Coordinates of C-alpha atoms in Angstrom, one line a residue:
M213 CA -54.9 -53.6 -13.1
P214 CA -51.7 -53.6 -11.0
A215 CA -49.7 -50.3 -10.9
P216 CA -46.5 -50.3 -13.0
R217 CA -43.3 -51.0 -11.0
G218 CA -40.5 -48.5 -11.0
P219 CA -39.0 -45.7 -9.0
V220 CA -41.4 -43.2 -7.5
P221 CA -40.9 -39.7 -9.0
V222 CA -39.6 -37.2 -6.5
L223 CA -40.7 -33.6 -7.0
E224 CA -37.8 -31.2 -6.8
K225 CA -38.2 -28.6 -4.1
R226 CA -38.2 -25.0 -5.5
D227 CA -35.1 -23.0 -4.4
L228 CA -36.8 -19.6 -4.3
P229 CA -34.0 -17.6 -2.6
Q230 CA -31.6 -18.8 -5.4
E231 CA -34.1 -17.8 -8.0
V232 CA -34.2 -14.3 -6.5
L233 CA -30.4 -14.0 -6.6
N234 CA -30.3 -15.2 -10.2
L235 CA -32.9 -12.6 -11.3
L236 CA -31.1 -9.8 -9.4
D237 CA -28.0 -10.7 -11.5
E238 CA -30.0 -10.0 -14.7
K239 CA -32.0 -6.9 -13.6
P240 CA -31.2 -4.3 -10.9
T241 CA -34.7 -4.1 -9.4
I242 CA -37.3 -6.8 -8.9
H243 CA -41.0 -6.2 -8.3
T244 CA -42.2 -9.4 -6.7
S245 CA -45.8 -9.1 -7.9
E246 CA -44.6 -8.9 -11.5
D247 CA -41.6 -11.2 -11.5
F248 CA -43.0 -13.9 -9.2
P249 CA -46.8 -13.7 -9.9
D250 CA -47.2 -17.4 -9.1
V251 CA -45.6 -17.3 -5.7
S252 CA -47.7 -16.5 -2.6
Q253 CA -46.8 -13.4 -0.5
P254 CA -45.8 -15.4 2.6
E255 CA -43.4 -17.6 0.5
I256 CA -41.7 -14.7 -1.3
K257 CA -41.3 -12.8 2.0
A258 CA -39.7 -15.8 3.7
A259 CA -37.2 -16.0 0.8
I260 CA -36.2 -12.4 0.7
D261 CA -36.1 -12.2 4.5
K262 CA -33.6 -15.0 4.5
L263 CA -31.4 -13.1 2.0
R264 CA -31.8 -9.8 3.8
S265 CA -30.6 -11.3 7.1
R266 CA -27.3 -12.0 5.2
S267 CA -27.2 -8.5 3.8
M268 CA -27.4 -10.0 0.3
L269 CA -30.4 -7.8 -0.7
Q270 CA -32.6 -5.1 0.6
Y271 CA -36.3 -4.4 -0.1
E272 CA -39.1 -2.0 0.4
T273 CA -42.8 -2.9 1.0
S274 CA -45.7 -1.3 -0.7
D275 CA -49.4 -2.1 -0.2
T276 CA -51.8 -1.6 -3.1
E277 CA -55.5 -2.3 -3.5
Q278 CA -56.5 -4.1 -6.7
V279 CA -59.9 -4.6 -8.3
V280 CA -60.4 -8.3 -8.9
L281 CA -63.2 -10.0 -10.9
T282 CA -65.5 -12.4 -9.3
S283 CA -66.4 -15.7 -11.0
E284 CA -69.5 -14.0 -12.4
G285 CA -67.4 -11.1 -13.6
K286 CA -65.0 -13.5 -15.4
G287 CA -68.0 -15.1 -17.1
I288 CA -69.2 -11.8 -18.5
C289 CA -65.7 -11.1 -19.8
D290 CA -65.7 -14.4 -21.7
E291 CA -69.4 -14.6 -22.9
G292 CA -70.8 -11.1 -22.6
S293 CA -73.2 -9.4 -20.1
H294 CA -76.6 -10.7 -19.2
E295 CA -78.3 -7.8 -21.0
Y296 CA -76.2 -8.5 -24.1
K297 CA -77.2 -12.1 -24.1
V298 CA -80.9 -11.1 -23.9
W299 CA -80.5 -8.6 -26.8
D300 CA -78.6 -11.1 -28.9
A301 CA -81.3 -13.8 -28.3
V302 CA -84.0 -11.4 -29.4
R303 CA -81.9 -10.3 -32.4
Q304 CA -81.5 -13.9 -33.5
S305 CA -85.2 -14.7 -33.0
G306 CA -86.7 -11.5 -34.3
R307 CA -89.6 -11.9 -31.9
L308 CA -88.9 -13.9 -28.8
P309 CA -91.8 -15.0 -26.4
I310 CA -91.0 -13.9 -22.9
K311 CA -91.6 -17.3 -21.4
E312 CA -89.0 -18.9 -23.8
L313 CA -86.3 -16.4 -22.9
P314 CA -84.8 -18.6 -20.0
S315 CA -84.3 -21.5 -22.4
H316 CA -82.2 -19.3 -24.7
V317 CA -80.0 -17.4 -22.2
G318 CA -80.5 -19.2 -18.9
A319 CA -82.6 -18.4 -15.9
D320 CA -80.1 -16.0 -14.2
S321 CA -79.4 -14.0 -17.4
A322 CA -83.1 -13.8 -18.2
K323 CA -83.9 -12.4 -14.8
V324 CA -81.1 -9.9 -14.6
G325 CA -80.5 -9.1 -18.3
Q326 CA -84.1 -8.4 -19.3
G327 CA -84.4 -5.4 -16.9
N328 CA -81.0 -3.9 -18.0
A329 CA -81.8 -4.4 -21.7
F330 CA -85.1 -2.5 -21.1
K331 CA -83.2 0.2 -19.2
N332 CA -80.6 0.5 -22.1
K333 CA -83.5 0.7 -24.6
W334 CA -82.1 -2.2 -26.5
I335 CA -85.4 -4.2 -26.5
K336 CA -89.1 -3.6 -25.8
K337 CA -92.1 -5.6 -24.9
D338 CA -94.7 -6.3 -27.6
G339 CA -97.6 -8.2 -26.1
D340 CA -96.2 -11.4 -24.6
A341 CA -93.0 -11.2 -26.6
L342 CA -89.7 -9.2 -26.8
V343 CA -88.6 -7.3 -30.0
L344 CA -85.6 -5.2 -30.9
L345 CA -85.3 -1.5 -30.4
A346 CA -81.5 -1.2 -31.2
K347 CA -80.0 -3.0 -34.2
E348 CA -76.5 -2.6 -32.9
V349 CA -75.3 -2.2 -29.3
E350 CA -72.0 -1.9 -27.4
D351 CA -71.6 -4.3 -24.5
Q352 CA -70.1 -1.6 -22.1
A353 CA -70.2 -3.9 -19.1
R354 CA -68.1 -6.5 -20.8
I355 CA -65.6 -3.8 -22.1
T356 CA -65.3 -2.3 -18.6
L357 CA -64.7 -5.7 -16.9
Q358 CA -62.1 -6.6 -19.6
K359 CA -60.2 -3.4 -18.8
I360 CA -60.4 -4.2 -15.1
Q361 CA -59.0 -7.7 -15.8
E362 CA -56.0 -6.2 -17.6
T363 CA -55.2 -3.2 -15.4
K364 CA -56.6 -4.4 -12.0
T365 CA -57.9 -0.8 -11.4
L366 CA -61.0 1.3 -12.0
G367 CA -60.9 5.1 -11.7
D368 CA -64.7 5.7 -11.6
A369 CA -65.6 5.3 -7.9
K370 CA -69.4 5.4 -8.6
L371 CA -69.1 2.6 -11.2
L372 CA -66.8 0.6 -8.9
A373 CA -69.4 0.8 -6.2
D374 CA -72.1 -0.4 -8.6
L375 CA -70.0 -3.3 -9.8
R376 CA -69.2 -4.3 -6.3
K377 CA -72.9 -4.1 -5.4
R378 CA -73.7 -6.4 -8.4
K379 CA -71.0 -8.7 -7.0
L380 CA -69.0 -8.6 -10.3
V381 CA -65.8 -7.3 -8.7
T382 CA -64.1 -7.3 -5.3
L383 CA -61.2 -5.3 -3.8
S384 CA -58.1 -7.3 -2.9
K385 CA -55.0 -6.0 -0.9
V386 CA -51.7 -6.8 -2.7
I387 CA -48.3 -6.6 -1.0
T388 CA -45.4 -6.0 -3.4
Y389 CA -41.7 -6.0 -2.5
T390 CA -39.3 -3.9 -4.5
V391 CA -36.0 -5.8 -4.2
T392 CA -32.5 -4.5 -4.9
K393 CA -28.9 -5.9 -4.3
G394 CA -27.5 -5.6 -0.8
P395 CA -23.9 -4.9 0.3
K396 CA -23.0 -8.6 0.4
Y397 CA -24.8 -9.7 -2.8
A398 CA -23.5 -12.8 -4.4
K399 CA -25.0 -15.3 -6.9
E400 CA -24.8 -18.0 -4.4
I401 CA -25.7 -18.1 -0.7
P402 CA -22.4 -18.5 1.3
E403 CA -22.2 -21.3 3.8
E404 CA -22.6 -20.0 7.3
V405 CA -21.5 -21.6 10.5
T406 CA -24.0 -21.5 13.4
D407 CA -22.1 -23.4 16.2
L408 CA -18.5 -22.9 17.4
T409 CA -17.2 -26.4 18.0
S410 CA -14.1 -27.7 19.8
D411 CA -12.8 -29.1 16.5
M412 CA -12.9 -25.6 15.0
L413 CA -11.0 -24.2 18.0
T414 CA -8.4 -27.0 17.8
S415 CA -7.8 -26.7 14.0
G416 CA -8.0 -22.9 13.9
A417 CA -10.8 -23.0 11.4
W418 CA -12.8 -20.6 13.4
E419 CA -10.5 -17.7 12.3
T420 CA -11.7 -17.9 8.7
A421 CA -15.2 -19.3 9.3
N422 CA -18.2 -17.4 8.1
F423 CA -20.4 -17.2 11.2
K424 CA -24.1 -16.5 10.9
P425 CA -24.9 -13.2 12.6
Y426 CA -27.6 -12.9 15.3
N427 CA -30.9 -11.7 14.0
F428 CA -32.0 -9.3 16.8
N429 CA -35.1 -8.3 14.9
S430 CA -36.6 -11.8 15.0
L431 CA -39.1 -12.6 17.7
G432 CA -38.0 -15.1 20.3
A433 CA -39.9 -18.3 20.9
S434 CA -42.5 -18.0 23.6
Q435 CA -41.4 -19.7 26.9
N436 CA -43.9 -21.9 28.6
A437 CA -43.1 -20.7 32.1
G438 CA -45.0 -22.1 35.1
A439 CA -48.2 -20.4 36.1
L440 CA -50.4 -20.5 39.2
H441 CA -54.0 -21.6 38.7
P442 CA -56.5 -18.9 39.9
L443 CA -58.0 -21.6 42.2
N444 CA -54.7 -22.1 43.8
K445 CA -54.2 -18.4 44.3
V446 CA -57.5 -17.9 46.0
R447 CA -57.0 -21.1 48.0
T448 CA -53.7 -19.6 49.3
E449 CA -55.5 -16.3 50.1
F450 CA -58.1 -18.2 52.1
R451 CA -55.5 -20.2 54.0
N452 CA -53.5 -17.1 54.9
I453 CA -56.7 -15.4 56.2
F454 CA -57.5 -18.5 58.3
F455 CA -53.9 -18.7 59.7
S456 CA -54.0 -14.9 60.5
Q457 CA -57.1 -15.5 62.6
G458 CA -55.7 -18.3 64.6
F459 CA -57.2 -21.3 62.8
V460 CA -55.6 -24.8 62.6
E461 CA -55.7 -26.7 59.4
M462 CA -57.4 -30.1 59.5
P463 CA -56.0 -33.2 57.7
T464 CA -58.3 -34.0 54.7
G465 CA -56.6 -37.1 53.1
H466 CA -59.8 -39.3 53.3
F467 CA -61.7 -38.8 50.0
V468 CA -63.6 -42.0 50.9
D469 CA -65.4 -42.1 54.3
S470 CA -68.1 -44.0 56.0
G471 CA -71.7 -42.9 56.2
F472 CA -71.1 -42.6 60.0
W473 CA -68.7 -39.6 59.8
N474 CA -70.3 -38.2 56.6
F475 CA -74.0 -38.4 57.7
D476 CA -75.0 -40.1 60.9
A477 CA -72.6 -38.3 63.3
L478 CA -73.9 -35.1 61.8
F479 CA -77.4 -36.0 62.8
V480 CA -78.4 -36.5 59.1
P481 CA -81.3 -39.0 59.1
Q482 CA -80.8 -42.2 57.1
Q483 CA -83.8 -41.5 54.9
H484 CA -82.6 -38.0 54.1
P485 CA -82.7 -37.2 50.3
A486 CA -79.0 -36.3 50.3
R487 CA -78.1 -39.9 51.0
D488 CA -79.9 -41.1 47.8
M489 CA -78.0 -42.2 44.7
Q490 CA -79.1 -39.0 43.1
D491 CA -76.9 -36.9 45.4
T492 CA -74.1 -39.3 46.6
F493 CA -71.5 -41.4 45.0
F494 CA -71.4 -44.8 46.8
I495 CA -68.4 -47.1 46.7
S496 CA -69.1 -50.6 45.5
D497 CA -65.9 -52.4 46.4
P498 CA -65.5 -52.5 49.3
A499 CA -69.0 -51.4 50.1
K500 CA -68.8 -51.3 53.9
A501 CA -66.5 -49.7 56.4
D502 CA -65.5 -50.8 59.9
K503 CA -67.0 -49.2 63.0
P504 CA -65.3 -45.9 64.0
G505 CA -62.1 -46.4 65.8
P506 CA -58.5 -45.0 66.3
D507 CA -56.8 -43.6 63.2
P508 CA -53.1 -43.3 64.2
E509 CA -51.9 -41.8 60.9
T510 CA -54.5 -39.0 60.8
E511 CA -54.0 -38.5 64.6
A512 CA -50.3 -37.9 64.0
Q513 CA -51.0 -35.3 61.3
M514 CA -53.5 -33.5 63.6
D515 CA -51.0 -33.5 66.5
A516 CA -48.4 -31.9 64.2
M517 CA -50.9 -29.3 62.9
E518 CA -52.2 -28.4 66.3
A519 CA -48.8 -28.3 68.2
G520 CA -48.4 -24.5 67.7
S521 CA -51.9 -23.7 68.6
R522 CA -51.8 -25.7 71.9
K523 CA -48.8 -23.5 73.0
L524 CA -51.1 -20.4 72.8
F525 CA -53.5 -22.0 75.3
A526 CA -50.9 -23.5 77.6
T527 CA -51.9 -23.4 81.3
A528 CA -49.8 -23.8 84.5
T529 CA -51.6 -26.9 85.5
K530 CA -51.8 -29.9 83.2
K531 CA -55.4 -30.7 82.3
E532 CA -56.6 -34.2 82.4
I533 CA -57.2 -35.7 79.0
K534 CA -60.4 -37.7 78.7
P535 CA -59.7 -40.7 76.4
R536 CA -62.2 -41.2 73.5
D537 CA -64.7 -44.0 73.8
Y538 CA -65.7 -44.9 70.2
E539 CA -68.2 -47.6 71.3
R540 CA -70.0 -45.1 73.5
Y541 CA -70.0 -42.5 70.8
W542 CA -71.4 -45.1 68.4
N543 CA -74.2 -46.0 70.8
N544 CA -74.9 -42.3 71.5
V545 CA -75.4 -41.5 67.8
K546 CA -77.6 -44.5 67.4
E547 CA -79.7 -43.5 70.4
V548 CA -80.2 -39.9 69.4
H549 CA -81.3 -41.0 65.9
Q550 CA -83.6 -43.8 67.0
N551 CA -85.1 -42.9 70.3
G552 CA -83.9 -39.3 71.0
A553 CA -81.4 -38.3 73.7
F554 CA -79.6 -35.3 75.3
G555 CA -82.9 -33.4 75.5
S556 CA -83.9 -34.2 71.9
V557 CA -86.8 -36.5 70.7
G558 CA -84.6 -37.6 67.8
Y559 CA -86.0 -39.0 64.5
R560 CA -87.7 -42.1 66.0
Y561 CA -87.0 -44.6 63.2
P562 CA -85.3 -48.0 63.2
W563 CA -81.6 -47.0 62.8
S564 CA -79.6 -49.3 60.4
E565 CA -76.0 -50.2 61.2
E566 CA -75.5 -51.4 57.6
E567 CA -76.6 -48.0 56.2
C568 CA -74.4 -46.2 58.6
L569 CA -71.3 -48.1 57.5
R570 CA -71.8 -47.7 53.7
L571 CA -68.7 -46.2 52.1
V572 CA -69.2 -43.0 50.1
L573 CA -67.1 -40.3 48.3
R574 CA -67.4 -37.6 50.9
T575 CA -70.1 -35.1 50.1
H576 CA -68.6 -32.4 52.3
T577 CA -65.5 -31.8 54.4
T578 CA -67.8 -31.5 57.5
A579 CA -67.1 -35.2 57.8
V580 CA -63.5 -34.1 58.7
S581 CA -64.8 -31.5 61.2
T582 CA -66.9 -34.1 62.9
W583 CA -63.9 -36.3 63.5
V584 CA -61.9 -33.2 64.8
L585 CA -64.7 -32.1 67.2
H586 CA -64.9 -35.7 68.6
R587 CA -61.2 -35.4 69.2
L588 CA -61.7 -32.0 70.9
A589 CA -64.0 -33.8 73.4
E590 CA -60.9 -35.2 75.0
D591 CA -59.9 -31.7 76.1
P592 CA -62.9 -29.3 75.5
R593 CA -61.6 -25.7 75.0
P594 CA -61.9 -22.7 72.6
A595 CA -60.6 -23.8 69.2
R596 CA -60.6 -22.9 65.5
Y597 CA -60.2 -25.4 62.7
F598 CA -60.4 -25.2 58.9
S599 CA -59.9 -27.3 55.8
I600 CA -59.9 -26.7 52.0
D601 CA -60.2 -29.8 49.8
R602 CA -62.3 -31.6 47.2
V603 CA -65.7 -33.0 47.8
F604 CA -68.0 -35.0 45.5
R605 CA -71.7 -34.8 44.7
N606 CA -73.8 -36.5 42.0
E607 CA -75.0 -33.2 40.5
T608 CA -75.8 -32.1 37.0
V609 CA -72.9 -30.1 35.6
D610 CA -73.8 -26.5 34.5
A611 CA -72.3 -23.0 34.6
T612 CA -72.3 -22.9 38.4
H613 CA -72.3 -26.6 39.4
L614 CA -69.7 -29.4 39.2
A615 CA -69.8 -33.0 40.4
E616 CA -66.3 -32.5 41.9
F617 CA -65.4 -29.2 43.5
H618 CA -63.6 -27.6 46.5
Q619 CA -65.2 -26.8 49.8
I620 CA -63.8 -24.5 52.5
E621 CA -64.8 -25.8 55.8
G622 CA -64.4 -24.0 59.1
V623 CA -65.5 -24.5 62.7
I624 CA -65.1 -22.2 65.7
A625 CA -65.7 -23.7 69.2
D626 CA -66.1 -21.4 72.1
F627 CA -68.4 -20.5 75.0
G628 CA -71.1 -17.8 74.6
L629 CA -71.2 -17.8 70.8
T630 CA -74.3 -16.2 69.1
L631 CA -75.6 -16.2 65.5
G632 CA -74.9 -12.5 65.1
G633 CA -71.3 -13.2 65.9
L634 CA -71.2 -15.8 63.0
M635 CA -72.7 -13.2 60.6
K636 CA -70.1 -10.6 61.6
F637 CA -67.3 -13.2 61.3
L638 CA -68.4 -14.1 57.7
E639 CA -68.6 -10.4 56.7
D640 CA -65.1 -9.7 58.0
F641 CA -63.8 -12.9 56.4
F642 CA -65.1 -12.2 52.9
S643 CA -64.1 -8.5 53.1
K644 CA -60.5 -9.7 53.3
M645 CA -61.2 -11.4 50.0
G646 CA -62.6 -8.2 48.4
I647 CA -66.2 -9.4 48.5
E648 CA -68.0 -6.8 50.5
D649 CA -71.7 -7.2 49.7
L650 CA -73.1 -10.3 51.4
R651 CA -76.7 -11.5 51.9
F652 CA -77.8 -14.1 54.4
K653 CA -80.9 -16.3 53.9
P654 CA -82.4 -18.6 56.5
A655 CA -81.9 -22.3 55.5
Y656 CA -82.3 -25.8 56.9
N657 CA -79.4 -28.2 57.7
P658 CA -79.9 -31.4 59.7
Y659 CA -76.8 -30.6 61.8
T660 CA -77.1 -26.8 62.3
E661 CA -79.8 -24.7 63.9
P662 CA -80.2 -21.9 63.1
S663 CA -78.7 -22.1 59.6
M664 CA -78.0 -19.5 56.9
E665 CA -77.0 -19.6 53.3
V666 CA -74.5 -16.9 52.2
F667 CA -74.8 -15.1 48.9
G668 CA -72.3 -12.9 47.0
Y669 CA -73.1 -10.7 43.9
H670 CA -71.5 -11.9 40.7
V671 CA -71.0 -8.9 38.4
G672 CA -70.4 -11.1 35.3
L673 CA -73.5 -13.2 35.7
K674 CA -75.5 -10.2 37.1
K675 CA -77.1 -12.2 39.8
W676 CA -76.6 -13.3 43.4
V677 CA -74.6 -16.5 43.7
E678 CA -74.6 -18.8 46.7
I679 CA -71.0 -19.0 48.0
G680 CA -71.5 -20.7 51.3
N681 CA -73.6 -22.3 54.0
S682 CA -73.4 -21.8 57.8
G683 CA -75.0 -22.2 61.1
M684 CA -74.5 -23.3 64.7
F685 CA -74.1 -27.1 65.3
R686 CA -77.0 -28.7 67.0
P687 CA -76.7 -30.2 70.5
E688 CA -77.8 -33.6 68.9
M689 CA -74.5 -33.6 67.1
L690 CA -72.2 -32.1 69.8
E691 CA -73.3 -33.7 73.0
P692 CA -73.1 -37.4 71.8
M693 CA -69.4 -36.7 71.3
G694 CA -68.9 -35.8 74.9
L695 CA -68.6 -32.0 74.5
P696 CA -70.0 -29.9 77.3
K697 CA -73.5 -28.3 76.9
D698 CA -72.2 -24.8 77.2
L699 CA -69.6 -25.2 74.4
R700 CA -71.1 -23.9 71.2
V701 CA -69.7 -24.4 67.7
Y702 CA -70.0 -22.3 64.5
G703 CA -69.9 -24.3 61.3
F704 CA -69.5 -22.9 57.8
G705 CA -68.9 -24.5 54.5
L706 CA -67.8 -22.1 51.7
S707 CA -67.2 -22.6 48.0
L708 CA -63.7 -22.1 46.5
E709 CA -64.8 -22.0 42.9
R710 CA -67.6 -19.4 43.2
P711 CA -65.6 -16.7 45.0
T712 CA -62.8 -17.3 42.4
M713 CA -65.4 -16.8 39.6
I714 CA -66.5 -13.5 41.2
K715 CA -62.9 -12.2 41.7
Y716 CA -61.6 -13.2 38.2
G717 CA -64.8 -12.4 36.3
V718 CA -65.4 -16.1 35.2
S719 CA -69.0 -16.8 34.1
N720 CA -68.7 -20.6 33.7
I721 CA -67.3 -22.8 36.6
R722 CA -66.1 -25.4 34.0
E723 CA -63.5 -22.8 32.9
L724 CA -61.9 -23.2 36.3
L725 CA -61.9 -27.0 36.9
G726 CA -62.2 -29.9 34.5
H727 CA -61.3 -30.7 30.9
K728 CA -62.5 -27.4 29.5
V729 CA -60.0 -25.3 31.3
D730 CA -58.1 -23.0 28.9
L731 CA -54.4 -23.2 29.7
D732 CA -53.9 -19.8 27.9
F733 CA -56.3 -18.2 30.5
I734 CA -54.1 -19.6 33.3
E735 CA -50.8 -18.5 31.7
K736 CA -52.0 -15.0 31.0
N737 CA -53.4 -14.4 34.4
A738 CA -51.5 -12.0 36.5
A739 CA -49.3 -13.6 39.1
V740 CA -50.2 -10.8 41.5
R741 CA -53.6 -9.1 41.6
L742 CA -53.8 -5.6 43.1
E743 CA -56.9 -5.0 45.2
K744 CA -58.6 -1.6 45.6
N745 CA -58.7 -0.4 49.2

C-alpha cells in the first residue's frame, strides 16, 4: 500500500535553556534531578553552563549515590518475591508435588523460592510434596524493594549487601545541580554579538552592542601541530654520528636495481637462496636491465656529497685518476663466479648473463656501496661512506620483521684494517646511541669473510634482538673492481627500526612503520629525549 502523501512532520527541538529560565521565574531554586527527571545529566549541564556563561544563573553540584532496582528487583515489586510465589502456590494447592512446582511458579522461582520458603518456615516437605506451615505471611522482600523504589535509599548496609549479592539492586551515582538566579537573570536569553564587523564600526552600533564575553574557563581545541616520527629522530641521530666520524653520505635514489649490483658484484652466487622468489621482489615490466655503465645523474650527486671530504685528503701533487672500465669489471665478475680468479677458485658454475641482469627491488643498500667502491677504484684511498634508506624483502611480517624497512649501510676503506677494529668501531658507534651492551656472533655472508651478526638487548621484549650484520669484504668482491690487494674494507648493515624499538620501548615493529602506526603515539612523543650519561 503506498504511503499517504503530505508534509513530513518535523519534530520541534527542545529549548532546554529557555525551560530552565521559565522555571526559575516560578520558583527560586531548581533541583535538576527533581525538576528535570527525564533529561540526561550531560544535556542539563550543557544548558545551565550556557546560561551561567552569561551570568544568568549560578549552580552548585552535588553527587549522591542511589539504590536502583534491577529488572529482577522490579519484577518482585510487581509480582512478589520468589519465596512468596512458592508459598502462594502451595497455599492454593493445599498439597503440591515438588516436581509440579516449576509449572506453577516458573523454573527460576521454584529454584530460588523453595529454599527461602523453607528458611522462613512458610512451607515444609511432606514426602514428595510441599505443604503449608504458615497460613499467613508477610512478603518482606517485596516490601523492602518497594520502599527502595520510592526512596532510592536503604539504611541497612547488611541488607543492602545481601540484595546486591542477589542482584536485585545496584548502586548508581546521580549528579544533581541546585540552580538559582544569577546577577543578569532574564526570562529570555539576550542576543550576543560575537564578531566586531566593519559595518558596526561605521554605523556606531558597536557602542550599544551586547558582546559575548570570553569564556576563559573553557578548554581550547587541541592543535594538531607537526611531530617528528621516532624513526626520523633516530635516523637524524645516526646521520649526525656518521658525519661526526668523517663519513660521506651515498646517493640511494635507486629502489630498483639490477641483479649485477645487488647480487653478482657482491659475489653472491646465482643459485643462492636469497635470490629466490621467497626472499626477493622481482620486477616484471621491464624485467631486464642494461649492462652496467656510466650513471651521470648519480655521479653528479656523489661528486657533490664527496666534495668536502676530498679537501681533507688533498695532496700537493695531483693524483692520476684511473677511468672505470665497465666491460672489464663485467668480465671480472663473470670470471670470478664461473672459473675463479684473483686467487679464488670461485663457484665454478655456468654463469648466466640473463640472471645477472634481472631487475629487483633492492634487498639491501650494499648494492649502493658496491657502486661507490667501484668508483673508489679510480682513486684508491682511505674513505668512509654511509647510507640510510629503504630496502625490500619478501618476508613474513611479524613483531620484528617487515617486507619494507630501513637499512643503515656503512663502509670503511683503509690499509691495515682488522676484525677487532670493526668490533671496536661498532661498540663505539652504538654507545653514542645509548646502546651499550652488544653481542657478536659469527655468521656467513657471501661477500664478507669473516662475518659477524650484531645483537642488542631489548628490555621490552626481554630478549636479544639482531640489530645488524657486518664483516670484511672478500677479495673476490674488491679485486675485480680494480682496488689494490692491500686496501681492506669494513662493511656493516644495521637496522633502523630495531634500535628505535629498543630506545623507545616499542615491542612491535608494525607500530613504527606501516598502516598500524598510531598517530597519537607520534604526536605525544617527546621532541627531545634526554639521555643518561
